[in-house]
Coordinates of N, CA and C in Angstrom, one line a residue:
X1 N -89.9 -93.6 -81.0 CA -89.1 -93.7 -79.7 C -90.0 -93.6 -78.5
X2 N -90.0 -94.8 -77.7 CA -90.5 -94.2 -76.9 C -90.2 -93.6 -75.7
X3 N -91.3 -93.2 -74.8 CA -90.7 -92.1 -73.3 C -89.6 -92.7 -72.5
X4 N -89.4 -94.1 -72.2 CA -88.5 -94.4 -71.4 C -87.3 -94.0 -72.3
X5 N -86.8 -94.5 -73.6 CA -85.8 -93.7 -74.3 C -85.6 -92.8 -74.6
X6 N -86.7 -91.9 -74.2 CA -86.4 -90.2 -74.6 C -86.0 -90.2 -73.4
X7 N -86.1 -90.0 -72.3 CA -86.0 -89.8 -70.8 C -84.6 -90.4 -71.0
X8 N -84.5 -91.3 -71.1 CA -82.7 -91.9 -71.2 C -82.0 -90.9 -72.0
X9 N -82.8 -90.3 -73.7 CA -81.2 -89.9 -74.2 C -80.9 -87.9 -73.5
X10 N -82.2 -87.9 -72.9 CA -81.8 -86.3 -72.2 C -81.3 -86.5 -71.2
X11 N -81.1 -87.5 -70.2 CA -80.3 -87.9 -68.9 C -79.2 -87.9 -69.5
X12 N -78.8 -88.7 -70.9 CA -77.5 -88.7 -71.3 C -76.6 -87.8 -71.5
X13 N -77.6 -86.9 -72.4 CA -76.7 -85.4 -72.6 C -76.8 -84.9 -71.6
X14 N -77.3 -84.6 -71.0 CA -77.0 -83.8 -69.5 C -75.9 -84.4 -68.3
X15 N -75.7 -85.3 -68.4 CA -75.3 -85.7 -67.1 C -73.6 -86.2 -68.1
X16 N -73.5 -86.3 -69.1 CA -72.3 -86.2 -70.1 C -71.8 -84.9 -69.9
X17 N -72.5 -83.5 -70.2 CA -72.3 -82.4 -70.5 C -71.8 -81.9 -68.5
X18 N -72.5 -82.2 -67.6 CA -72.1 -82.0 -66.7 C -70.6 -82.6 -66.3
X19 N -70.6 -83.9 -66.8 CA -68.8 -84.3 -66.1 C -68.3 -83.5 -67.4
X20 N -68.5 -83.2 -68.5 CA -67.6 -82.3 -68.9 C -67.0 -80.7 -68.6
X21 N -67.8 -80.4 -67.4 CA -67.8 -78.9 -67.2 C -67.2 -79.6 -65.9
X22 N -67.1 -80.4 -65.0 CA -66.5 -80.8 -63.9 C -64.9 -80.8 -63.8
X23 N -64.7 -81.2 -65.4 CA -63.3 -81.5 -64.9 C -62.8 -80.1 -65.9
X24 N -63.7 -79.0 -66.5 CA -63.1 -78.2 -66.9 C -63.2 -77.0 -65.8
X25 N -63.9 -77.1 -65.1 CA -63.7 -76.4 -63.8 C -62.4 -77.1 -62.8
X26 N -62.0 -77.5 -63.2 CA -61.0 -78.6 -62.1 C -59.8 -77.9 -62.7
X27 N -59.8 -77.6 -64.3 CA -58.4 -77.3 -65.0 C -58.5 -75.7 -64.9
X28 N -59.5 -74.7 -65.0 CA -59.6 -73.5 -65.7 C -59.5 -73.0 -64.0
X29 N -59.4 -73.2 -62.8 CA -59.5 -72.9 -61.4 C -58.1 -73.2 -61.1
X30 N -57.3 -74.3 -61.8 CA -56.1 -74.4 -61.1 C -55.7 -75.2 -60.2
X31 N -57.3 -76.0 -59.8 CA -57.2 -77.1 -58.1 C -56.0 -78.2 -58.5
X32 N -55.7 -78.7 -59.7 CA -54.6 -79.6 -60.1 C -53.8 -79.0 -60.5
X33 N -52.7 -79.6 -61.0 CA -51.4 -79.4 -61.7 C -51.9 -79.5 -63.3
X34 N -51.4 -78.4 -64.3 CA -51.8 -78.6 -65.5 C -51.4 -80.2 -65.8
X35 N -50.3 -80.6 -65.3 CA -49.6 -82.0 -66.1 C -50.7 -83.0 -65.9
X36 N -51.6 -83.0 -64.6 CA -52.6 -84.2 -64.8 C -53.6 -84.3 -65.4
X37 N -53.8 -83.2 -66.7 CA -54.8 -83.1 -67.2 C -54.0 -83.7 -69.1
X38 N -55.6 -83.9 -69.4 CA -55.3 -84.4 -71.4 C -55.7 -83.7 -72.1
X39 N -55.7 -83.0 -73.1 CA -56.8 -82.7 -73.7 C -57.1 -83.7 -74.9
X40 N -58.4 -83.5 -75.0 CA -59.5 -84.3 -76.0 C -60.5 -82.9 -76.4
X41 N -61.3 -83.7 -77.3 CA -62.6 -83.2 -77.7 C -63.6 -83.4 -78.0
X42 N -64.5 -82.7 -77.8 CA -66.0 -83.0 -77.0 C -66.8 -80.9 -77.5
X43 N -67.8 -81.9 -78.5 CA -69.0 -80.4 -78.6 C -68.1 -80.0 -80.0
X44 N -66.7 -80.8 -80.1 CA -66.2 -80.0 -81.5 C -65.1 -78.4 -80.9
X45 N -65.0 -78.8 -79.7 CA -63.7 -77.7 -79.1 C -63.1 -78.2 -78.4
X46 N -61.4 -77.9 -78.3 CA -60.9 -78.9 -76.9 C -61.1 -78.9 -76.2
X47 N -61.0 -80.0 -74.8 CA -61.7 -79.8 -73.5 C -60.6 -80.4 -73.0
X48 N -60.2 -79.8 -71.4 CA -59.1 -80.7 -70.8 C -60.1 -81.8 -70.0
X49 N -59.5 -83.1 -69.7 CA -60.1 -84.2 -68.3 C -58.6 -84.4 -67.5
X50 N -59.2 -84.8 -66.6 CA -58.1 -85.1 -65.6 C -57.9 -86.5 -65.8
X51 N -56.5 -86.9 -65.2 CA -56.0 -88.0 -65.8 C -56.4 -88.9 -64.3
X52 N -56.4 -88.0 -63.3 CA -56.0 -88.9 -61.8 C -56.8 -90.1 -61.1
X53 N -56.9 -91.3 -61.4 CA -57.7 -92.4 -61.4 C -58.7 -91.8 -60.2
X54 N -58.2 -91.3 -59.2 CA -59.3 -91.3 -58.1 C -60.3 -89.7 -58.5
X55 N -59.6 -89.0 -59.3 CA -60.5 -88.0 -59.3 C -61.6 -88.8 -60.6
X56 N -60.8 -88.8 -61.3 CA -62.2 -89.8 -62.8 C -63.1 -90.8 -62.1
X57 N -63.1 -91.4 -61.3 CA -63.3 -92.3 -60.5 C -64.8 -91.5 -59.6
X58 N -64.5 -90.7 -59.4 CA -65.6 -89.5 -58.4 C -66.5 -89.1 -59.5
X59 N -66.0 -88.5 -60.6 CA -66.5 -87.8 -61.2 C -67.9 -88.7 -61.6
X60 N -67.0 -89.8 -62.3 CA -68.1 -90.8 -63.0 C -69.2 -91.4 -62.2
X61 N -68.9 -91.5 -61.0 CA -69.5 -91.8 -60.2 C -71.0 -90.8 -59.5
X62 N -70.4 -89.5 -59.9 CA -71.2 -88.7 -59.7 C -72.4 -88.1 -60.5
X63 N -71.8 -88.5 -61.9 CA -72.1 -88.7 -63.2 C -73.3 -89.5 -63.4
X64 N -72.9 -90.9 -62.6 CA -73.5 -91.7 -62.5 C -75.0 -92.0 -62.0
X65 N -75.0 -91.4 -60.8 CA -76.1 -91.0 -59.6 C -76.6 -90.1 -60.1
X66 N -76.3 -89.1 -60.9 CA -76.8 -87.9 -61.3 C -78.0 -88.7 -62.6
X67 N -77.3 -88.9 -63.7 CA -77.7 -90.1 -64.6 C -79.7 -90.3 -63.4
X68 N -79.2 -91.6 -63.0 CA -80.4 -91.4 -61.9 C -81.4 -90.8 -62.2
X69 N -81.3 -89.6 -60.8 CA -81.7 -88.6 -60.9 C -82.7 -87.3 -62.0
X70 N -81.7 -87.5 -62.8 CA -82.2 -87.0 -64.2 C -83.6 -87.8 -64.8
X71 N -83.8 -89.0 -64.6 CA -84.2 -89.8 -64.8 C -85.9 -89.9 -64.2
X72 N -85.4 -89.4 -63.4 CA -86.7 -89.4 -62.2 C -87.3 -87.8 -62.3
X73 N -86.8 -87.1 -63.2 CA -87.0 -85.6 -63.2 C -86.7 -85.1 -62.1
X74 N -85.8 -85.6 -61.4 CA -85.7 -85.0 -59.7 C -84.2 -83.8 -59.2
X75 N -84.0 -83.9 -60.6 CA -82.5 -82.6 -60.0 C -83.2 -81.1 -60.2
X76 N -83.0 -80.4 -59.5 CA -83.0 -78.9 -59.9 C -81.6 -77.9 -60.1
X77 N -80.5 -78.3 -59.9 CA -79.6 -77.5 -59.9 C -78.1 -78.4 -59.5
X78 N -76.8 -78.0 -60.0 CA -75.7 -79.0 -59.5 C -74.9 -77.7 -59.4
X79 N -74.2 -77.9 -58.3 CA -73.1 -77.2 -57.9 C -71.9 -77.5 -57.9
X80 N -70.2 -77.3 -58.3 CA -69.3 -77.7 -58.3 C -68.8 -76.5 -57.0
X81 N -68.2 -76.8 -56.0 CA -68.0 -76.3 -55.0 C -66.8 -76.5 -55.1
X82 N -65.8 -75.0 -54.4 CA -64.6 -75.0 -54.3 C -64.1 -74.7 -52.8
X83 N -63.6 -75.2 -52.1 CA -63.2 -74.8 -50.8 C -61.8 -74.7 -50.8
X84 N -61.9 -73.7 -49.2 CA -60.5 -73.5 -49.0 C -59.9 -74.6 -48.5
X85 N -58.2 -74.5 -47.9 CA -57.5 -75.4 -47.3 C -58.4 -76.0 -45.7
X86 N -59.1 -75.0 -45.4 CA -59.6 -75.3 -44.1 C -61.4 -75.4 -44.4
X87 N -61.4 -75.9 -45.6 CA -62.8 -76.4 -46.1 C -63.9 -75.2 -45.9
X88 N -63.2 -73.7 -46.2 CA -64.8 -73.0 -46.6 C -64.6 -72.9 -47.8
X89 N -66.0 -72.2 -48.2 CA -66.7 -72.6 -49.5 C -66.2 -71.4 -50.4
X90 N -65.7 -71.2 -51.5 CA -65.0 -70.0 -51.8 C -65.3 -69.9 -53.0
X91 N -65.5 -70.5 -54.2 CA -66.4 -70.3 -55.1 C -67.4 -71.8 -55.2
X92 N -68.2 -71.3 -56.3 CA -69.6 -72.2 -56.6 C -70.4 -72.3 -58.2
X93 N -69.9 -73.0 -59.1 CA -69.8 -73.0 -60.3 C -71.6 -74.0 -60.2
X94 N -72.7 -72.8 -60.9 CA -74.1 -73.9 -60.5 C -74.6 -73.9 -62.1
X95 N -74.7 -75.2 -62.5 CA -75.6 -75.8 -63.4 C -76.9 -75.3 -62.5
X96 N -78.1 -74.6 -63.3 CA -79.2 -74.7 -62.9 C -80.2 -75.1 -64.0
X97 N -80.4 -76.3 -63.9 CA -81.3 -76.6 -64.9 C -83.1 -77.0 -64.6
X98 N -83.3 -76.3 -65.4 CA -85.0 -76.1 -65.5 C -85.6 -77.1 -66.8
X99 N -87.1 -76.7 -66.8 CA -88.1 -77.8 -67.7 C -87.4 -78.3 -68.7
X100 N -86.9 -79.8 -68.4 CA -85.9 -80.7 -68.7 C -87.3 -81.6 -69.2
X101 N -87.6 -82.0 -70.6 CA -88.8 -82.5 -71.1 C -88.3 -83.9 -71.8
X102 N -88.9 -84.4 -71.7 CA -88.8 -86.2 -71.7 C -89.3 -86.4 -73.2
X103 N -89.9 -85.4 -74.2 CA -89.8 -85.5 -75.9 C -88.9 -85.2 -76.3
X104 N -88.4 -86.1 -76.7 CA -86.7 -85.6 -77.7 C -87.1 -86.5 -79.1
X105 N -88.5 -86.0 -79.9 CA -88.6 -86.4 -81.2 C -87.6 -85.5 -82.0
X106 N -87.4 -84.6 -82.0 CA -86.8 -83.5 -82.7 C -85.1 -84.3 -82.5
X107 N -84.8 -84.6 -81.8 CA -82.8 -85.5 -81.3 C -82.9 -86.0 -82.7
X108 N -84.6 -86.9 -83.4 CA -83.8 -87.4 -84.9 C -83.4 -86.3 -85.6
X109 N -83.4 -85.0 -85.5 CA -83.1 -84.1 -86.3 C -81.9 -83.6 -86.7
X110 N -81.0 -83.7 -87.6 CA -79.6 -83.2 -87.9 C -79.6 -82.0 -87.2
X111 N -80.5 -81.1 -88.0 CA -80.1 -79.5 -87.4 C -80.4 -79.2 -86.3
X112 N -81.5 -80.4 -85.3 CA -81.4 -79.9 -84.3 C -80.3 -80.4 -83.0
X113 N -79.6 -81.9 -83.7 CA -78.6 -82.3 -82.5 C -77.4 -80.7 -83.0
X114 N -77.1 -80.4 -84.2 CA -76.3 -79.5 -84.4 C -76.0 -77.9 -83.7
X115 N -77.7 -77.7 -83.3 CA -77.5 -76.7 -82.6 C -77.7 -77.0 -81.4
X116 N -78.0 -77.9 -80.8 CA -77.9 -78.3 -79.2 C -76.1 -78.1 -79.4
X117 N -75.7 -79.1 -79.9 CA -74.1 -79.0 -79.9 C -73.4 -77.8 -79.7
X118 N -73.9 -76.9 -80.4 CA -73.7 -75.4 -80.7 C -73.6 -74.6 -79.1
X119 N -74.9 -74.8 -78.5 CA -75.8 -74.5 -77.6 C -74.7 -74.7 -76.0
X120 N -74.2 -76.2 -76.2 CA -73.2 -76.6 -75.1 C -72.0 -75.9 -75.5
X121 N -71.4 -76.4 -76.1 CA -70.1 -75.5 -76.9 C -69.8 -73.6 -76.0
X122 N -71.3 -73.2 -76.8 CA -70.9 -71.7 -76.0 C -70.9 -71.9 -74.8
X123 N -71.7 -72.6 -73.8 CA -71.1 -72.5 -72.7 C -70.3 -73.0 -71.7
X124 N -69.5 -74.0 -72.4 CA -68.1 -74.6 -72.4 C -67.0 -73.1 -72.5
X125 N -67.2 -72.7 -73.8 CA -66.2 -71.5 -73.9 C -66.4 -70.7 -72.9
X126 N -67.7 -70.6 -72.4 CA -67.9 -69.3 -71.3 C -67.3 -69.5 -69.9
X127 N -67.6 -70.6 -69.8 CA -67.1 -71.3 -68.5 C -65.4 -71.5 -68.7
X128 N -64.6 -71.7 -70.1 CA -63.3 -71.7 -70.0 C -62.9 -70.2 -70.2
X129 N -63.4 -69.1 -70.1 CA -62.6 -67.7 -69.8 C -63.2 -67.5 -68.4
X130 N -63.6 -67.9 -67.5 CA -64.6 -67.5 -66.4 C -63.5 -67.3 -65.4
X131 N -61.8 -67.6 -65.3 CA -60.7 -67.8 -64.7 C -60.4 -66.1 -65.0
X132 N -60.8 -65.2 -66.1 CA -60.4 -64.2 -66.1 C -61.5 -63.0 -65.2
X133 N -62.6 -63.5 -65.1 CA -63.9 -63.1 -64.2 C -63.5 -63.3 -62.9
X134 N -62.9 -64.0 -63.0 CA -62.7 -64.4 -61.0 C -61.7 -64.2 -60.5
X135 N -61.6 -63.5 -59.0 CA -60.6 -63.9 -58.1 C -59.4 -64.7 -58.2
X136 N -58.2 -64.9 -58.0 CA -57.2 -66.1 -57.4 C -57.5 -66.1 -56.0
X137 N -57.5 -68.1 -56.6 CA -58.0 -68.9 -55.6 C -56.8 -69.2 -54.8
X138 N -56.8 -69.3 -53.4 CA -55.5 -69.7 -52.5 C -55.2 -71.1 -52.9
X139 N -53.7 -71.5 -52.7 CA -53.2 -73.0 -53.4 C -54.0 -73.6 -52.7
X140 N -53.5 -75.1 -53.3 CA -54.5 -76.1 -51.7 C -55.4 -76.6 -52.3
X141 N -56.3 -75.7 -52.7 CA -58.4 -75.5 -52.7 C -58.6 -76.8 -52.8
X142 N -59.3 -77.6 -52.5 CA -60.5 -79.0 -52.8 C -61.4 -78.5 -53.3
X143 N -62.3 -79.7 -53.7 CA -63.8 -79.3 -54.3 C -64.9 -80.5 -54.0
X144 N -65.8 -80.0 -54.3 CA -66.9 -81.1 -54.0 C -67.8 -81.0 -55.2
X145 N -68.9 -81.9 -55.4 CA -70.2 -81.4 -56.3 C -71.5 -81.7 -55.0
X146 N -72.4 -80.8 -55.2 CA -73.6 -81.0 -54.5 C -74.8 -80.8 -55.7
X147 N -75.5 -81.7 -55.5 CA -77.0 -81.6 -56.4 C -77.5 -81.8 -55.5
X148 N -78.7 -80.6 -55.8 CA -79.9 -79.9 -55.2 C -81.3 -81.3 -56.0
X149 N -81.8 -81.9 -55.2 CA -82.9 -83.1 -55.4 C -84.1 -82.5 -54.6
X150 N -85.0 -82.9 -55.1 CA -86.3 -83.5 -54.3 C -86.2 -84.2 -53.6
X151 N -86.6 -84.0 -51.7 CA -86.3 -84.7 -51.0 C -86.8 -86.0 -51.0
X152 N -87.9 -86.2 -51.5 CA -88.2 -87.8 -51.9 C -86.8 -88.6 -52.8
X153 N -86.6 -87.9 -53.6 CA -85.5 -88.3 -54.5 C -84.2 -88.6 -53.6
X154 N -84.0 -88.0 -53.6 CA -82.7 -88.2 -52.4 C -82.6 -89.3 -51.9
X155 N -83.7 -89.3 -50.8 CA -83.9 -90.9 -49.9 C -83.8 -92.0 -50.9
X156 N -84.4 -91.9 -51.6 CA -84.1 -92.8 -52.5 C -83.0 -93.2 -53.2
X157 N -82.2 -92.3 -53.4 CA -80.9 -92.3 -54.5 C -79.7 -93.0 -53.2
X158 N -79.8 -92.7 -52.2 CA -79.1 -93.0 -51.0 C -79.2 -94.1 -51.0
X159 N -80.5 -94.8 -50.7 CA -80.5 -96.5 -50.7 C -79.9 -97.2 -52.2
X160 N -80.1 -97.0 -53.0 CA -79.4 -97.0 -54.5 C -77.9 -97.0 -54.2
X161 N -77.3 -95.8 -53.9 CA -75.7 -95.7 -53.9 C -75.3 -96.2 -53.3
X162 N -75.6 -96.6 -51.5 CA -75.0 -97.5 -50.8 C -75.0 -99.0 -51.4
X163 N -75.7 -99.3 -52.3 CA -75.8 -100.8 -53.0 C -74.4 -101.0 -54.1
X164 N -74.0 -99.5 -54.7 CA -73.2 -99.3 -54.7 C -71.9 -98.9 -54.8
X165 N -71.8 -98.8 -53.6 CA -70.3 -98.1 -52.3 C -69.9 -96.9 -53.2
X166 N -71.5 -95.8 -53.3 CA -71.0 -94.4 -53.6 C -72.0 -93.6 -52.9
X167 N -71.7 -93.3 -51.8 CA -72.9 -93.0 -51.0 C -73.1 -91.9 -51.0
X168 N -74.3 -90.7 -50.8 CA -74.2 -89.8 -50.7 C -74.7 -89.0 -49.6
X169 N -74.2 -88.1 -48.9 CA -74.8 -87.6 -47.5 C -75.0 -86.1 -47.9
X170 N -76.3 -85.8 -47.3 CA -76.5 -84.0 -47.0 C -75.4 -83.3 -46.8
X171 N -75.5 -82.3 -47.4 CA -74.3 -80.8 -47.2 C -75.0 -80.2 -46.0
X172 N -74.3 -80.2 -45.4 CA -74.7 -79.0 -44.0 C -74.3 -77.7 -44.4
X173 N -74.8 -77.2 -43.6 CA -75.5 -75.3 -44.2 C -74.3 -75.2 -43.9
X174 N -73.0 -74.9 -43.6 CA -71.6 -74.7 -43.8 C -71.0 -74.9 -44.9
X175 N -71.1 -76.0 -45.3 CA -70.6 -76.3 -46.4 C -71.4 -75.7 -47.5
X176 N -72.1 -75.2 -47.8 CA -72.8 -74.3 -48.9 C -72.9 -73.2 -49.0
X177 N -72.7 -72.4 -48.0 CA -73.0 -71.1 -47.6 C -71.3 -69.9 -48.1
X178 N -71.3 -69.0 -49.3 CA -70.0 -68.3 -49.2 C -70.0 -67.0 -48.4
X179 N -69.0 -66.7 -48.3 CA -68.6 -65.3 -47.0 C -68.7 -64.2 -48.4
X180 N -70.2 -63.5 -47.3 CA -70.1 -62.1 -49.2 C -69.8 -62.6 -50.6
X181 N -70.9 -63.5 -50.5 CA -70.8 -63.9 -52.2 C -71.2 -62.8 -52.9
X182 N -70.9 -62.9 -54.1 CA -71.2 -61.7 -55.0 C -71.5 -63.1 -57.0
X183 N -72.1 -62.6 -57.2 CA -72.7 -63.2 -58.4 C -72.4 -62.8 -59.9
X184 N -71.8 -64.1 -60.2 CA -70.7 -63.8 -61.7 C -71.3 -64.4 -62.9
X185 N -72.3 -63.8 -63.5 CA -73.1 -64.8 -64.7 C -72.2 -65.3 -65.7
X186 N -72.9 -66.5 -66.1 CA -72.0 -66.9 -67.4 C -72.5 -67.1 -68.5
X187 N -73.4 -67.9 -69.1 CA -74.1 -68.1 -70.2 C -75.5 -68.6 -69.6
X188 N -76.5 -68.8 -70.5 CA -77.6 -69.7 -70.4 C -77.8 -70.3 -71.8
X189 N -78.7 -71.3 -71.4 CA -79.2 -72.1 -72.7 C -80.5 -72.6 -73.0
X190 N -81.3 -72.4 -73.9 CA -82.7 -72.7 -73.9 C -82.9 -73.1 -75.6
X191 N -83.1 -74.9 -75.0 CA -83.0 -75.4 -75.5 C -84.6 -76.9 -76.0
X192 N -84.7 -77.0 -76.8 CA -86.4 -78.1 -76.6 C -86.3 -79.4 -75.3
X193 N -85.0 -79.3 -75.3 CA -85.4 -80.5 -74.6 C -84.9 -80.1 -73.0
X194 N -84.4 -78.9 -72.6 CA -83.6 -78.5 -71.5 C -82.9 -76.8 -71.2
X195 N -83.3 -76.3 -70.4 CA -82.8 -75.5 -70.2 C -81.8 -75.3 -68.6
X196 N -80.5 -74.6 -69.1 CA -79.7 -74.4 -68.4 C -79.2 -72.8 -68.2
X197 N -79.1 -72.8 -66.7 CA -78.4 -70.9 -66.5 C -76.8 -71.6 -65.5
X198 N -75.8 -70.9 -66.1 CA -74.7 -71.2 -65.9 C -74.3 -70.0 -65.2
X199 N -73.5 -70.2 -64.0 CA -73.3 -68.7 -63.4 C -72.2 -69.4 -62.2
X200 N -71.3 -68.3 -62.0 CA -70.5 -68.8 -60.5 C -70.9 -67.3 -59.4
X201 N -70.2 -68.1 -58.5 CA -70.7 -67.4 -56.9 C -69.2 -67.4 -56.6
X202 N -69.1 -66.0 -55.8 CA -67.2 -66.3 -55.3 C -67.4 -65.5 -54.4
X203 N -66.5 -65.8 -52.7 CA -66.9 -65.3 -51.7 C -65.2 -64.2 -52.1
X204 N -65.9 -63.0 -51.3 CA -65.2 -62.2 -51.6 C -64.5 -61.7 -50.6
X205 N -63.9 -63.3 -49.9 CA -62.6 -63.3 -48.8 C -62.2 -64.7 -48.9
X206 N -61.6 -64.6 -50.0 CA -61.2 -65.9 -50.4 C -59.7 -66.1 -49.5
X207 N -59.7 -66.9 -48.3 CA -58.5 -67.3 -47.5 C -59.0 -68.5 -46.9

């Protein structure tokens, strides 16, 4: 295999495993109505997706650019952001992913896609009890995703997405910042080809 295809199938699983925790953050928070969600399965547990063309539509999109990204070794961290009705930032669900390695000889390995699989799984489950860890959110809430890039990367990814019509702009220090956050660990994962610390942030004046 070579590097450009290893670099592809670890973009894959990662930026797969991220819209999977997107829209299970979307269902286990409450921002929809249970009815617009499906469940399927994914890692070998059930997982809900949203059904709502324009929310799938974002996601994949974001999926997509992230894809990118991954690509270039240029992400350090993605955040799924929850805001209030009047857009502050009220929880903060962070993928933080570290030395993300471009050899994936071992992927031919049965036992080792098995326990990668394993590896996502637990913190799928972690992330679907994380509703009992946290606060109730006020109705209403929106969300956003923000990924943390290398600013080289960025400029770049921008001229990229405007080509096509998914463009991405800077979060201003408002929109990232929670009122007395306090810090809610969740799982981590260390893994050969990737490591991930999963954790939420929740301001602790959620209105």
């Amino acid at each position: 295999m070579d590097r450009g295809n290893q670099a592809e199938v670890t973009a894959d699983i990662l930026s797969e495993f991220v819209e999977v925790v997107i829209h299970s953050v979307l269902y286990c928070r409450g921002i929809y109505p249970q009815g617009v969600f499906v469940r399927k399965r994914k890692y070998n547990i059930p997982v809900q997706v949203c059904l709502h063309p324009d929310v799938r539509q974002y996601v994949s999109g974001v999926c997509s650019c992230l894809r990118t990204l991954l690509l270039q070794g240029a992400v350090r961290r993605v955040d799924i952001v929850l805001t209030s009705p009047l857009s502050h930032p009220l929880e903060r669900f962070v993928l933080d992913i570290g030395q993300v390695s471009s050899d994936v000889s071992s992927v031919k390995d049965d036992q080792f896609l098995l326990r990668l699989e394993q590896s996502l799984r637990a913190l799928l489950l972690k992330l679907n009890v994380s509703d009992s860890l946290l606060q109730p959110l006020p109705s209403a809430c929106s969300w956003t995703v923000h990924v943390h890039t290398k600013e080289s990367a960025a400029a770049d990814l921008e001229d990229q997405m405007v080509n096509r019509d998914f463009p991405w702009v800077e979060a201003e220090e408002s929109e990232q910042q929670l009122k007395d956050a306090q810090l809610v660990p969740l799982k981590s994962l260390n893994s050969h080809l990737f490591k991930i610390q999963l954790y939420a942030e929740e301001s602790r004046e959620k209105t």
